[in-house]
Short mmCIF file of C-alpha atoms in Angstrom, two decimals:
data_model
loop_
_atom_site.label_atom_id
_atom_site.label_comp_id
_atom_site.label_asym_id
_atom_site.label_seq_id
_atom_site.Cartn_x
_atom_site.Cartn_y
_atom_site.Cartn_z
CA UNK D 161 -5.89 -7.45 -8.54
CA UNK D 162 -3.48 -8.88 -11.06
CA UNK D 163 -0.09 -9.49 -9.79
CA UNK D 164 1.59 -8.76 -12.83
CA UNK D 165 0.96 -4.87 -11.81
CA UNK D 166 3.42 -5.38 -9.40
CA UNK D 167 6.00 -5.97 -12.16
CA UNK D 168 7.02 -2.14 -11.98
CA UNK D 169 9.26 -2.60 -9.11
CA UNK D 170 10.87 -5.73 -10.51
CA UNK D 171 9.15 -8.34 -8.02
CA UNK D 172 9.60 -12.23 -8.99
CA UNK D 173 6.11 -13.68 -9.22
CA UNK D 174 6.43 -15.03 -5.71
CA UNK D 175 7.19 -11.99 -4.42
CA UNK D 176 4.07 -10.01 -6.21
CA UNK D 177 2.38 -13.18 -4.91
CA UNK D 178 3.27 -12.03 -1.26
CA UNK D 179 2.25 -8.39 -1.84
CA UNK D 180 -1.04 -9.46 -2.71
CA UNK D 181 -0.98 -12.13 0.35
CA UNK D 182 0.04 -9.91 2.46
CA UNK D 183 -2.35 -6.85 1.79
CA UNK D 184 -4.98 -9.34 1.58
CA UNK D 185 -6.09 -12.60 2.60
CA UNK D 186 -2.98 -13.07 5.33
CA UNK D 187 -4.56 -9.36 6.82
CA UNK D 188 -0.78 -8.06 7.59
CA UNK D 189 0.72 -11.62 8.69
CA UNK D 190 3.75 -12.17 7.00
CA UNK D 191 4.30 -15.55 7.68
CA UNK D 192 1.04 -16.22 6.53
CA UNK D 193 1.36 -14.37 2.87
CA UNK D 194 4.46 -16.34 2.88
CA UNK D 195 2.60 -19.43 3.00
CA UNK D 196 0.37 -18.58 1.07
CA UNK D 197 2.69 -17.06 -1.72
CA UNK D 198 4.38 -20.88 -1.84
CA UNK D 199 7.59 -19.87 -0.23
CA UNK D 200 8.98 -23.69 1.23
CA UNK D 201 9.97 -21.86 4.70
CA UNK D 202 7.96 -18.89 5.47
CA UNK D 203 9.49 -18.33 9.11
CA UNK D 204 13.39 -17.31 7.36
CA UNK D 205 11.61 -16.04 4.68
CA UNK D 206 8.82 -13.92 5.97
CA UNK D 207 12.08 -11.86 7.72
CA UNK D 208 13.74 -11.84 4.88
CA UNK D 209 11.18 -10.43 2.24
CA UNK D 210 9.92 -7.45 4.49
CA UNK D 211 13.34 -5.99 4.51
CA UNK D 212 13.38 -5.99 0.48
CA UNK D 213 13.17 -2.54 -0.50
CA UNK D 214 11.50 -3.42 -3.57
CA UNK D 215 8.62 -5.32 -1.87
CA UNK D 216 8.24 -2.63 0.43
CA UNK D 217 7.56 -0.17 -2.28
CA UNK D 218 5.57 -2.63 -4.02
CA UNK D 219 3.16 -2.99 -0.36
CA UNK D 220 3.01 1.23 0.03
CA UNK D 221 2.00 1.56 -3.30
CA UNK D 222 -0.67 -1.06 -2.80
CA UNK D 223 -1.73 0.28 0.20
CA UNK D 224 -1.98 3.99 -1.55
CA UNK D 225 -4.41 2.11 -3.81
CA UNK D 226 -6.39 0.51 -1.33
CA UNK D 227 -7.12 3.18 1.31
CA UNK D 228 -5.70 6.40 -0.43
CA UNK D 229 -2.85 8.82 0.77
CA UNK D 230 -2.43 9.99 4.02
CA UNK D 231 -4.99 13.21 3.19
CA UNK D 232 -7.34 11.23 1.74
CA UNK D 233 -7.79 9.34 4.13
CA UNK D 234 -7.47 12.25 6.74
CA UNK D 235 -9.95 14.07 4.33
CA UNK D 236 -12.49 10.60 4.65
CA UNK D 237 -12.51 10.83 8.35
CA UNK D 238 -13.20 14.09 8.77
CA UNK D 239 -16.02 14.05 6.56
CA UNK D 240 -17.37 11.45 8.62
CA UNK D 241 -16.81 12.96 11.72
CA UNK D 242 -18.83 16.16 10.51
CA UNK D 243 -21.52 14.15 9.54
CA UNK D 244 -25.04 14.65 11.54
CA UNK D 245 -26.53 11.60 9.97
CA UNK D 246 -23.89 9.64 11.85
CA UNK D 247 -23.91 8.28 15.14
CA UNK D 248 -22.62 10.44 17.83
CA UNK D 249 -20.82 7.40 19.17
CA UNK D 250 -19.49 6.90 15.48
CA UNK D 251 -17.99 10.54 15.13
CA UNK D 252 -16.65 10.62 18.29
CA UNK D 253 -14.66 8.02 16.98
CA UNK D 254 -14.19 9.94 13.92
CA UNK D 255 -12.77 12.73 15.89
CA UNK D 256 -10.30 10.15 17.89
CA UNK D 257 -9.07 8.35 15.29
CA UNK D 258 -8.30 12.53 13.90
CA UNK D 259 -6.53 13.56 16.89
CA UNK D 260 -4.20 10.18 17.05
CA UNK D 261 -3.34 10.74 13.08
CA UNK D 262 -2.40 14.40 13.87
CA UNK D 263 -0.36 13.29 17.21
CA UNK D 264 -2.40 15.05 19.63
CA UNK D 265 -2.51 12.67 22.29
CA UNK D 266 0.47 12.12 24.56
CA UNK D 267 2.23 9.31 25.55
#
């Protein structure tokens, strides 16, 4: 993944930096991407970056590449669920991770 793809949304390098960070090696952390991006104090800035609108679109858009839109990934699981050559135990999972995407459990 290059980071200059990230240039659509007008990042700085650092910032494309984090995206990738963020989406990838820090698995969510922000503080962590921050670090890793070379920001000098990732606790203020970790805040401060995931309230940038820009990077925000930057990290949906990246996600939409990674796992697909909502219905493709909807259409994925449900596929799997509906598979015989699957574990019961792993389309039963299928099926729950289904019903808490389409809100059918209460809280």
């Amino acid at each position: 993944m290059s980071i200059e793809k990230y240039g659509k949304h007008g990042l700085t390098r650092r910032q494309a930096a984090f995206v990738y960070a963020l989406i990838g090696a820090a698995n969510f952390d922000a503080k962590k991407a921050c670090i890793l991006a070379g920001y000098k104090t990732p606790n203020r800035e970790s805040f401060r970056i995931m309230k940038n609108p820009r990077v925000l679109a930057s990290i949906e858009d990246e996600l939409k590449r990674v796992i697909g839109t909502p219905s493709q990934v909807m259409l994925e699981v449900s596929r799997l669920a509906r598979d015989t050559n699957n574990a019961v135990k792993d389309r039963l999972k299928a099926y729950d991770i289904m019903a808490k995407i389409m809100g059918l459990y209460q809280h």
